[in-house]
Amino acid sequence: MKNGILALALEKGLEGTGVTPAEALAITELPETSIYELLAVSERVRRTHLGVEVNLCSIVNAKSGLCKEDCSFCAQSVKYSTGVTEYPMSEPGKIVGAAKEAAAFGAREFSIVTSGTAIEKERDIAALTSALRSMKESVAMERCASLGILSRDTLMKLKESGLESYHHNLETGRSFFPKVCTTHEYDEDVEVVRTAKELGFHVCSGGIFGLGEGWDVRVELFATLKELGADSVPINFLNPRPGTPLENAQNLKPVECLKIIALGRLMMPKTDIVVCGGRQVNLRDLQPLIFAAGANGMMIGNYLTTPGREPGDDLQMLADLGLRPRGYK
Ligand code: SF4
């Protein structure tokens, strides 16, 4: 059975179709002792389709806190007392300055991230369009943003100002979403992803793991992302934030994190899989194995509300693994 499902995963991975949700579930049932056989398959699939280049992305938290949504993992919700720093939309110059810093430490893609359901105020949109135009003129990086449940018109306006990628996480599988967020519907998130795809953005959409979801939910999320045609799938691991409902959640075991990444790779063989928040605290010394598990991207620099590793340490890790950062255009 073990060799059968891994042989099938390799075959479907190499041909690019990926395993079905039922086959993915069979992979999750493999014993923990099979992890290195699983990584041998996921590494080969990643290398075949994506080579040795790794996409490095970085973010700026351009508007922090005071969000009226109630995502149970998030320190930026106004419903929880987390002590997170709160501030309105940053000035364009500050956003562009952060992009230049990220470019200097090796990031290829830069995302402007804001808290809240959606950016709606005209003056906030004006700050973003100004920052995007300035980035286009002065920094050679892919311009991405994560601004919530935006309308088609606002997305169009941002595209005209130079936005290339749009990020919007589904967070978890549809069946588990009501346990994570009760202030908006899953379909609202799905709709943004669909609209961004229709408008021709490079679409980055993934989720966060370690919220108490089972393997069936993880498979459900990846199946939805595959069906939506996400171009890039960010994988976050919960780093429990004091004051949130999940403050006492246990970190995932490193091997479980690797299995999640491998599952994503084997379901979506050609998609960018990018490991983002929670990498250090969940994977600890197994961080270099994310690439064997099938990741071909990672976030470097700081996360939204928590500090990241020194970018130099991440670049050294890539060099030691014989991998190299992907260039911009
Ligand atoms: S994840 Fe986003 S939408 Fe949810 S509470 Fe945090 S900032 Fe608000």
mmCIF file of C-alpha atoms and ligand atoms in Angstrom:
data_model
loop_
_atom_site.group_PDB
_atom_site.id
_atom_site.type_symbol
_atom_site.label_atom_id
_atom_site.label_comp_id
_atom_site.label_asym_id
_atom_site.label_seq_id
_atom_site.Cartn_x
_atom_site.Cartn_y
_atom_site.Cartn_z
ATOM 1 C CA MET A 1 0.000 0.000 0.000
ATOM 2 C CA LYS A 2 2.777 2.443 1.021
ATOM 3 C CA ASN A 3 4.819 1.891 -2.125
ATOM 4 C CA GLY A 4 1.658 1.865 -4.212
ATOM 5 C CA ILE A 5 0.442 5.304 -3.166
ATOM 6 C CA LEU A 6 3.919 6.867 -3.303
ATOM 7 C CA ALA A 7 4.574 5.386 -6.759
ATOM 8 C CA LEU A 8 1.241 6.790 -7.936
ATOM 9 C CA ALA A 9 2.034 10.188 -6.374
ATOM 10 C CA LEU A 10 5.385 10.230 -8.175
ATOM 11 C CA GLU A 11 3.830 9.276 -11.509
ATOM 12 C CA LYS A 12 1.056 11.881 -11.263
ATOM 13 C CA GLY A 13 3.491 14.441 -9.864
ATOM 14 C CA LEU A 14 5.928 14.048 -12.742
ATOM 15 C CA GLU A 15 3.184 14.173 -15.361
ATOM 16 C CA GLY A 16 1.919 17.356 -13.661
ATOM 17 C CA THR A 17 -1.661 16.383 -12.899
ATOM 18 C CA GLY A 18 -1.163 15.733 -9.180
ATOM 19 C CA VAL A 19 -3.018 13.365 -6.882
ATOM 20 C CA THR A 20 -6.758 13.493 -6.289
ATOM 21 C CA PRO A 21 -8.179 14.404 -2.856
ATOM 22 C CA ALA A 22 -8.828 10.695 -2.135
ATOM 23 C CA GLU A 23 -5.235 9.824 -3.041
ATOM 24 C CA ALA A 24 -3.981 12.761 -0.960
ATOM 25 C CA LEU A 25 -5.881 11.398 2.039
ATOM 26 C CA ALA A 26 -4.210 8.022 1.534
ATOM 27 C CA ILE A 27 -0.835 9.810 1.656
ATOM 28 C CA THR A 28 -1.771 11.417 4.974
ATOM 29 C CA GLU A 29 -2.333 7.937 6.406
ATOM 30 C CA LEU A 30 1.280 6.911 5.820
ATOM 31 C CA PRO A 31 3.124 6.391 9.111
ATOM 32 C CA GLU A 32 5.456 9.092 10.359
ATOM 33 C CA THR A 33 8.381 6.750 9.713
ATOM 34 C CA SER A 34 7.676 7.060 5.953
ATOM 35 C CA ILE A 35 8.470 10.765 5.940
ATOM 36 C CA TYR A 36 11.806 10.429 4.116
ATOM 37 C CA GLU A 37 10.257 8.262 1.382
ATOM 38 C CA LEU A 38 7.563 10.924 1.011
ATOM 39 C CA LEU A 39 10.170 13.709 0.843
ATOM 40 C CA ALA A 40 12.100 11.807 -1.831
ATOM 41 C CA VAL A 41 8.965 11.896 -4.001
ATOM 42 C CA SER A 42 8.003 15.518 -3.292
ATOM 43 C CA GLU A 43 11.582 16.706 -3.877
ATOM 44 C CA ARG A 44 11.722 14.999 -7.266
ATOM 45 C CA VAL A 45 8.402 16.504 -8.306
ATOM 46 C CA ARG A 46 9.486 20.007 -7.219
ATOM 47 C CA ARG A 47 12.856 19.707 -8.971
ATOM 48 C CA THR A 48 11.288 18.393 -12.189
ATOM 49 C CA HIS A 49 8.844 21.263 -12.598
ATOM 50 C CA LEU A 50 10.500 24.116 -10.742
ATOM 51 C CA GLY A 51 14.218 23.375 -10.711
ATOM 52 C CA VAL A 52 16.526 24.863 -8.117
ATOM 53 C CA GLU A 53 15.151 28.394 -8.062
ATOM 54 C CA VAL A 54 13.361 29.657 -4.989
ATOM 55 C CA ASN A 55 10.955 32.596 -4.939
ATOM 56 C CA LEU A 56 11.702 34.906 -2.037
ATOM 57 C CA CYS A 57 8.951 37.270 -0.997
ATOM 58 C CA SER A 58 8.744 39.895 1.658
ATOM 59 C CA ILE A 59 5.937 41.994 3.100
ATOM 60 C CA VAL A 60 5.205 45.269 4.799
ATOM 61 C CA ASN A 61 2.360 45.621 7.270
ATOM 62 C CA ALA A 62 1.064 48.896 5.841
ATOM 63 C CA LYS A 63 -1.996 49.195 8.111
ATOM 64 C CA SER A 64 -2.072 47.333 11.394
ATOM 65 C CA GLY A 65 -4.762 46.226 13.839
ATOM 66 C CA LEU A 66 -8.349 47.437 14.379
ATOM 67 C CA CYS A 67 -9.832 44.778 12.101
ATOM 68 C CA LYS A 68 -13.506 44.052 12.724
ATOM 69 C CA GLU A 69 -13.218 40.445 11.542
ATOM 70 C CA ASP A 70 -12.743 37.726 14.178
ATOM 71 C CA CYS A 71 -10.227 35.280 12.642
ATOM 72 C CA SER A 72 -9.310 33.189 15.672
ATOM 73 C CA PHE A 73 -5.571 33.093 14.923
ATOM 74 C CA CYS A 74 -5.084 36.789 14.290
ATOM 75 C CA ALA A 75 -3.587 39.378 16.644
ATOM 76 C CA GLN A 76 -5.038 42.211 14.530
ATOM 77 C CA SER A 77 -8.703 41.601 15.283
ATOM 78 C CA VAL A 78 -10.348 44.316 17.349
ATOM 79 C CA LYS A 79 -12.267 41.574 19.182
ATOM 80 C CA TYR A 80 -9.166 40.384 21.056
ATOM 81 C CA SER A 81 -6.777 42.152 23.443
ATOM 82 C CA THR A 82 -3.421 41.306 21.984
ATOM 83 C CA GLY A 83 -1.465 44.528 22.449
ATOM 84 C CA VAL A 84 -0.669 44.587 18.731
ATOM 85 C CA THR A 85 0.595 47.923 17.396
ATOM 86 C CA GLU A 86 -2.218 49.788 15.641
ATOM 87 C CA TYR A 87 -1.725 52.353 12.901
ATOM 88 C CA PRO A 88 -3.578 53.644 9.813
ATOM 89 C CA MET A 89 -2.371 53.331 6.209
ATOM 90 C CA SER A 90 1.336 54.097 5.901
ATOM 91 C CA GLU A 91 2.567 56.917 3.680
ATOM 92 C CA PRO A 92 3.620 55.825 0.156
ATOM 93 C CA GLY A 93 7.246 56.797 0.860
ATOM 94 C CA LYS A 94 7.377 54.441 3.836
ATOM 95 C CA ILE A 95 5.961 51.552 1.774
ATOM 96 C CA VAL A 96 8.444 52.126 -1.053
ATOM 97 C CA GLY A 97 11.290 52.411 1.467
ATOM 98 C CA ALA A 98 10.351 48.995 2.891
ATOM 99 C CA ALA A 99 10.299 47.546 -0.650
ATOM 100 C CA LYS A 100 13.792 48.869 -1.343
ATOM 101 C CA GLU A 101 15.055 47.352 1.906
ATOM 102 C CA ALA A 102 13.529 43.986 0.971
ATOM 103 C CA ALA A 103 15.089 44.153 -2.513
ATOM 104 C CA ALA A 104 18.456 44.840 -0.913
ATOM 105 C CA PHE A 105 18.291 41.661 1.161
ATOM 106 C CA GLY A 106 17.312 39.509 -1.821
ATOM 107 C CA ALA A 107 13.491 39.418 -2.025
ATOM 108 C CA ARG A 108 12.047 39.139 -5.543
ATOM 109 C CA GLU A 109 8.457 39.915 -4.665
ATOM 110 C CA PHE A 110 7.078 42.524 -2.293
ATOM 111 C CA SER A 111 3.583 42.552 -0.860
ATOM 112 C CA ILE A 112 1.772 45.485 0.708
ATOM 113 C CA VAL A 113 -0.437 43.958 3.412
ATOM 114 C CA THR A 114 -3.212 45.738 5.299
ATOM 115 C CA SER A 115 -5.472 44.637 8.136
ATOM 116 C CA GLY A 116 -9.250 44.864 7.845
ATOM 117 C CA THR A 117 -12.033 43.397 5.747
ATOM 118 C CA ALA A 118 -11.084 45.536 2.761
ATOM 119 C CA ILE A 119 -9.423 48.800 1.856
ATOM 120 C CA GLU A 120 -12.287 51.097 0.947
ATOM 121 C CA LYS A 121 -11.323 54.687 1.750
ATOM 122 C CA GLU A 122 -10.352 56.799 -1.247
ATOM 123 C CA ARG A 123 -7.329 58.246 0.522
ATOM 124 C CA ASP A 124 -6.033 54.741 1.348
ATOM 125 C CA ILE A 125 -6.445 53.624 -2.244
ATOM 126 C CA ALA A 126 -4.683 56.802 -3.378
ATOM 127 C CA ALA A 127 -1.742 56.011 -1.055
ATOM 128 C CA LEU A 128 -1.536 52.502 -2.505
ATOM 129 C CA THR A 129 -1.712 53.566 -6.149
ATOM 130 C CA SER A 130 0.967 56.171 -5.485
ATOM 131 C CA ALA A 131 3.207 53.579 -3.766
ATOM 132 C CA LEU A 132 2.722 51.115 -6.637
ATOM 133 C CA ARG A 133 3.610 53.680 -9.307
ATOM 134 C CA SER A 134 6.685 54.705 -7.391
ATOM 135 C CA MET A 135 7.747 51.070 -6.883
ATOM 136 C CA LYS A 136 7.358 50.428 -10.597
ATOM 137 C CA GLU A 137 9.754 53.274 -11.352
ATOM 138 C CA SER A 138 12.306 52.621 -8.669
ATOM 139 C CA VAL A 139 12.426 48.955 -7.552
ATOM 140 C CA ALA A 140 12.820 45.853 -9.723
ATOM 141 C CA MET A 141 10.464 43.581 -7.784
ATOM 142 C CA GLU A 142 7.142 41.887 -8.417
ATOM 143 C CA ARG A 143 4.450 44.094 -6.911
ATOM 144 C CA CYS A 144 1.926 42.230 -4.799
ATOM 145 C CA ALA A 145 -0.744 43.319 -2.328
ATOM 146 C CA SER A 146 -3.038 41.745 0.238
ATOM 147 C CA LEU A 147 -5.827 44.204 0.917
ATOM 148 C CA GLY A 148 -8.827 42.040 1.790
ATOM 149 C CA ILE A 149 -12.121 41.498 0.023
ATOM 150 C CA LEU A 150 -11.758 44.111 -2.710
ATOM 151 C CA SER A 151 -14.277 44.973 -5.402
ATOM 152 C CA ARG A 152 -13.515 44.333 -9.066
ATOM 153 C CA ASP A 153 -13.271 48.095 -9.650
ATOM 154 C CA THR A 154 -10.660 48.614 -6.932
ATOM 155 C CA LEU A 155 -8.662 45.636 -8.154
ATOM 156 C CA MET A 156 -8.734 47.116 -11.680
ATOM 157 C CA LYS A 157 -7.593 50.498 -10.399
ATOM 158 C CA LEU A 158 -4.660 48.895 -8.590
ATOM 159 C CA LYS A 159 -3.749 46.830 -11.646
ATOM 160 C CA GLU A 160 -3.631 49.976 -13.735
ATOM 161 C CA SER A 161 -1.234 51.438 -11.159
ATOM 162 C CA GLY A 162 1.182 48.541 -11.538
ATOM 163 C CA LEU A 163 -0.062 45.807 -9.199
ATOM 164 C CA GLU A 164 0.954 42.408 -10.650
ATOM 165 C CA SER A 165 -0.050 39.878 -7.984
ATOM 166 C CA TYR A 166 -2.982 39.743 -5.620
ATOM 167 C CA HIS A 167 -2.835 37.785 -2.391
ATOM 168 C CA HIS A 168 -5.905 36.603 -0.521
ATOM 169 C CA ASN A 169 -5.823 33.554 1.724
ATOM 170 C CA LEU A 170 -8.766 31.206 2.111
ATOM 171 C CA GLU A 171 -7.152 30.322 5.479
ATOM 172 C CA THR A 172 -8.599 26.803 5.815
ATOM 173 C CA GLY A 173 -10.994 24.309 4.230
ATOM 174 C CA ARG A 174 -14.592 25.387 3.697
ATOM 175 C CA SER A 175 -15.996 22.884 6.212
ATOM 176 C CA PHE A 176 -13.767 24.187 9.034
ATOM 177 C CA PHE A 177 -13.990 27.913 8.216
ATOM 178 C CA PRO A 178 -16.956 28.666 10.568
ATOM 179 C CA LYS A 179 -14.732 27.553 13.469
ATOM 180 C CA VAL A 180 -12.072 30.049 12.399
ATOM 181 C CA CYS A 181 -14.072 33.112 11.356
ATOM 182 C CA THR A 182 -17.731 34.031 11.869
ATOM 183 C CA THR A 183 -17.761 37.583 10.523
ATOM 184 C CA HIS A 184 -17.759 36.826 6.819
ATOM 185 C CA GLU A 185 -18.537 33.948 4.476
ATOM 186 C CA TYR A 186 -16.021 31.612 2.857
ATOM 187 C CA ASP A 187 -17.573 32.396 -0.503
ATOM 188 C CA GLU A 188 -16.597 36.062 -0.150
ATOM 189 C CA ASP A 189 -12.952 34.978 -0.006
ATOM 190 C CA VAL A 190 -13.382 32.547 -2.887
ATOM 191 C CA GLU A 191 -14.991 35.300 -4.968
ATOM 192 C CA VAL A 192 -12.002 37.643 -4.547
ATOM 193 C CA VAL A 193 -9.658 34.890 -5.705
ATOM 194 C CA ARG A 194 -11.866 34.191 -8.725
ATOM 195 C CA THR A 195 -12.133 37.896 -9.623
ATOM 196 C CA ALA A 196 -8.381 38.436 -9.298
ATOM 197 C CA LYS A 197 -7.814 35.430 -11.606
ATOM 198 C CA GLU A 198 -10.320 36.793 -14.111
ATOM 199 C CA LEU A 199 -8.542 40.155 -14.114
ATOM 200 C CA GLY A 200 -5.258 38.465 -14.999
ATOM 201 C CA PHE A 201 -3.414 38.871 -11.712
ATOM 202 C CA HIS A 202 -0.852 36.321 -10.579
ATOM 203 C CA VAL A 203 -2.958 34.986 -7.706
ATOM 204 C CA CYS A 204 -1.444 33.977 -4.400
ATOM 205 C CA SER A 205 -3.841 32.179 -2.068
ATOM 206 C CA GLY A 206 -3.260 29.676 0.698
ATOM 207 C CA GLY A 207 -3.904 29.287 4.363
ATOM 208 C CA ILE A 208 -2.797 28.720 7.891
ATOM 209 C CA PHE A 209 -2.298 25.316 9.490
ATOM 210 C CA GLY A 210 -2.369 24.260 13.115
ATOM 211 C CA LEU A 211 -5.774 25.733 13.988
ATOM 212 C CA GLY A 212 -7.094 22.347 15.117
ATOM 213 C CA GLU A 213 -8.078 21.227 11.606
ATOM 214 C CA GLY A 214 -7.769 17.615 10.514
ATOM 215 C CA TRP A 215 -6.069 16.179 7.427
ATOM 216 C CA ASP A 216 -9.415 16.084 5.613
ATOM 217 C CA VAL A 217 -9.674 19.866 6.000
ATOM 218 C CA ARG A 218 -6.126 20.371 4.715
ATOM 219 C CA VAL A 219 -6.863 18.279 1.661
ATOM 220 C CA GLU A 220 -10.146 20.178 1.183
ATOM 221 C CA LEU A 221 -8.268 23.518 1.207
ATOM 222 C CA PHE A 222 -5.651 22.372 -1.311
ATOM 223 C CA ALA A 223 -8.375 20.917 -3.556
ATOM 224 C CA THR A 224 -10.209 24.264 -3.567
ATOM 225 C CA LEU A 225 -7.015 26.177 -4.341
ATOM 226 C CA LYS A 226 -6.223 23.774 -7.167
ATOM 227 C CA GLU A 227 -9.714 24.167 -8.610
ATOM 228 C CA LEU A 228 -9.430 27.973 -8.411
ATOM 229 C CA GLY A 229 -6.096 27.860 -10.229
ATOM 230 C CA ALA A 230 -4.054 29.640 -7.537
ATOM 231 C CA ASP A 231 -0.661 30.427 -9.068
ATOM 232 C CA SER A 232 1.084 30.504 -5.737
ATOM 233 C CA VAL A 233 0.062 28.869 -2.451
ATOM 234 C CA PRO A 234 1.418 30.361 0.776
ATOM 235 C CA ILE A 235 1.555 27.958 3.701
ATOM 236 C CA ASN A 236 1.535 29.489 7.187
ATOM 237 C CA PHE A 237 1.870 27.587 10.457
ATOM 238 C CA LEU A 238 0.171 28.956 13.535
ATOM 239 C CA ASN A 239 2.413 30.842 15.917
ATOM 240 C CA PRO A 240 -0.126 31.284 18.751
ATOM 241 C CA ARG A 241 -0.589 34.935 19.664
ATOM 242 C CA PRO A 242 -1.347 35.868 23.284
ATOM 243 C CA GLY A 243 -4.875 37.236 23.656
ATOM 244 C CA THR A 244 -6.344 35.357 20.669
ATOM 245 C CA PRO A 245 -8.702 32.372 21.120
ATOM 246 C CA LEU A 246 -5.864 30.115 19.928
ATOM 247 C CA GLU A 247 -3.268 31.478 22.345
ATOM 248 C CA ASN A 248 -2.890 28.075 24.041
ATOM 249 C CA ALA A 249 -2.767 25.984 20.855
ATOM 250 C CA GLN A 250 0.190 23.639 20.497
ATOM 251 C CA ASN A 251 2.699 24.197 17.722
ATOM 252 C CA LEU A 252 2.617 21.579 14.979
ATOM 253 C CA LYS A 253 5.369 18.974 14.996
ATOM 254 C CA PRO A 254 8.048 19.698 12.358
ATOM 255 C CA VAL A 255 7.330 16.405 10.578
ATOM 256 C CA GLU A 256 3.636 17.300 10.341
ATOM 257 C CA CYS A 257 4.574 20.637 8.741
ATOM 258 C CA LEU A 258 6.715 18.811 6.176
ATOM 259 C CA LYS A 259 3.856 16.450 5.395
ATOM 260 C CA ILE A 260 1.509 19.420 4.818
ATOM 261 C CA ILE A 261 3.975 20.989 2.367
ATOM 262 C CA ALA A 262 4.468 17.648 0.578
ATOM 263 C CA LEU A 263 0.718 17.199 0.288
ATOM 264 C CA GLY A 264 0.425 20.616 -1.372
ATOM 265 C CA ARG A 265 3.232 19.775 -3.800
ATOM 266 C CA LEU A 266 1.784 16.387 -4.719
ATOM 267 C CA MET A 267 -1.721 17.799 -5.285
ATOM 268 C CA MET A 268 -0.432 20.855 -7.217
ATOM 269 C CA PRO A 269 2.852 19.749 -8.834
ATOM 270 C CA LYS A 270 3.558 22.933 -10.826
ATOM 271 C CA THR A 271 2.228 25.595 -8.459
ATOM 272 C CA ASP A 272 4.539 27.804 -6.412
ATOM 273 C CA ILE A 273 4.397 26.671 -2.790
ATOM 274 C CA VAL A 274 5.703 29.312 -0.431
ATOM 275 C CA VAL A 275 6.361 28.754 3.262
ATOM 276 C CA CYS A 276 5.502 31.896 5.214
ATOM 277 C CA GLY A 277 4.598 32.686 8.833
ATOM 278 C CA GLY A 278 5.414 30.329 11.684
ATOM 279 C CA ARG A 279 8.353 28.712 9.899
ATOM 280 C CA GLN A 280 10.930 29.045 12.661
ATOM 281 C CA VAL A 281 8.764 28.169 15.641
ATOM 282 C CA ASN A 282 7.092 25.155 14.022
ATOM 283 C CA LEU A 283 9.914 23.659 11.940
ATOM 284 C CA ARG A 284 12.809 24.636 14.170
ATOM 285 C CA ASP A 285 15.989 22.852 12.951
ATOM 286 C CA LEU A 286 14.098 21.091 10.145
ATOM 287 C CA GLN A 287 13.620 24.325 8.176
ATOM 288 C CA PRO A 288 15.962 23.286 5.317
ATOM 289 C CA LEU A 289 13.745 20.248 4.663
ATOM 290 C CA ILE A 290 10.867 22.456 3.434
ATOM 291 C CA PHE A 291 12.446 22.328 -0.021
ATOM 292 C CA ALA A 292 12.651 18.541 -0.013
ATOM 293 C CA ALA A 293 8.993 18.597 1.029
ATOM 294 C CA GLY A 294 8.270 20.531 -2.154
ATOM 295 C CA ALA A 295 8.336 24.215 -1.272
ATOM 296 C CA ASN A 296 9.906 26.443 -3.919
ATOM 297 C CA GLY A 297 9.446 29.706 -2.103
ATOM 298 C CA MET A 298 9.647 31.291 1.308
ATOM 299 C CA MET A 299 8.979 34.584 2.949
ATOM 300 C CA ILE A 300 12.064 36.353 4.207
ATOM 301 C CA GLY A 301 12.309 39.268 6.605
ATOM 302 C CA ASN A 302 9.652 39.996 9.200
ATOM 303 C CA TYR A 303 6.114 38.600 9.231
ATOM 304 C CA LEU A 304 2.985 40.674 9.856
ATOM 305 C CA THR A 305 3.077 40.835 13.629
ATOM 306 C CA THR A 306 6.115 38.703 14.508
ATOM 307 C CA PRO A 307 9.820 39.010 13.650
ATOM 308 C CA GLY A 308 11.425 36.697 11.081
ATOM 309 C CA ARG A 309 14.941 35.247 10.807
ATOM 310 C CA GLU A 310 17.913 37.241 9.641
ATOM 311 C CA PRO A 311 17.623 37.293 5.798
ATOM 312 C CA GLY A 312 21.341 36.497 5.569
ATOM 313 C CA ASP A 313 20.754 33.200 7.414
ATOM 314 C CA ASP A 314 18.004 32.243 4.956
ATOM 315 C CA LEU A 315 20.168 33.101 1.936
ATOM 316 C CA GLN A 316 23.005 31.025 3.397
ATOM 317 C CA MET A 317 20.600 28.114 3.927
ATOM 318 C CA LEU A 318 19.623 28.244 0.218
ATOM 319 C CA ALA A 319 23.242 28.377 -0.930
ATOM 320 C CA ASP A 320 24.133 25.437 1.323
ATOM 321 C CA LEU A 321 21.278 23.442 -0.217
ATOM 322 C CA GLY A 322 22.408 24.191 -3.791
ATOM 323 C CA LEU A 323 19.335 26.359 -4.398
ATOM 324 C CA ARG A 324 19.284 29.942 -5.639
ATOM 325 C CA PRO A 325 16.865 32.871 -5.482
ATOM 326 C CA ARG A 326 14.665 33.335 -8.560
ATOM 327 C CA GLY A 327 15.301 36.618 -10.409
ATOM 328 C CA TYR A 328 12.672 39.218 -11.331
ATOM 329 C CA LYS A 329 11.744 39.080 -15.049
HETATM 330 S S1 SF4 B 1 -6.674 37.681 9.301
HETATM 331 FE FE1 SF4 B 1 -7.118 39.619 8.241
HETATM 332 S S2 SF4 B 1 -9.367 39.695 8.186
HETATM 333 FE FE2 SF4 B 1 -8.841 38.178 9.768
HETATM 334 S S3 SF4 B 1 -8.774 39.348 11.713
HETATM 335 FE FE3 SF4 B 1 -6.694 39.343 10.881
HETATM 336 S S4 SF4 B 1 -6.507 41.248 9.699
HETATM 337 FE FE4 SF4 B 1 -8.690 40.854 10.033
#
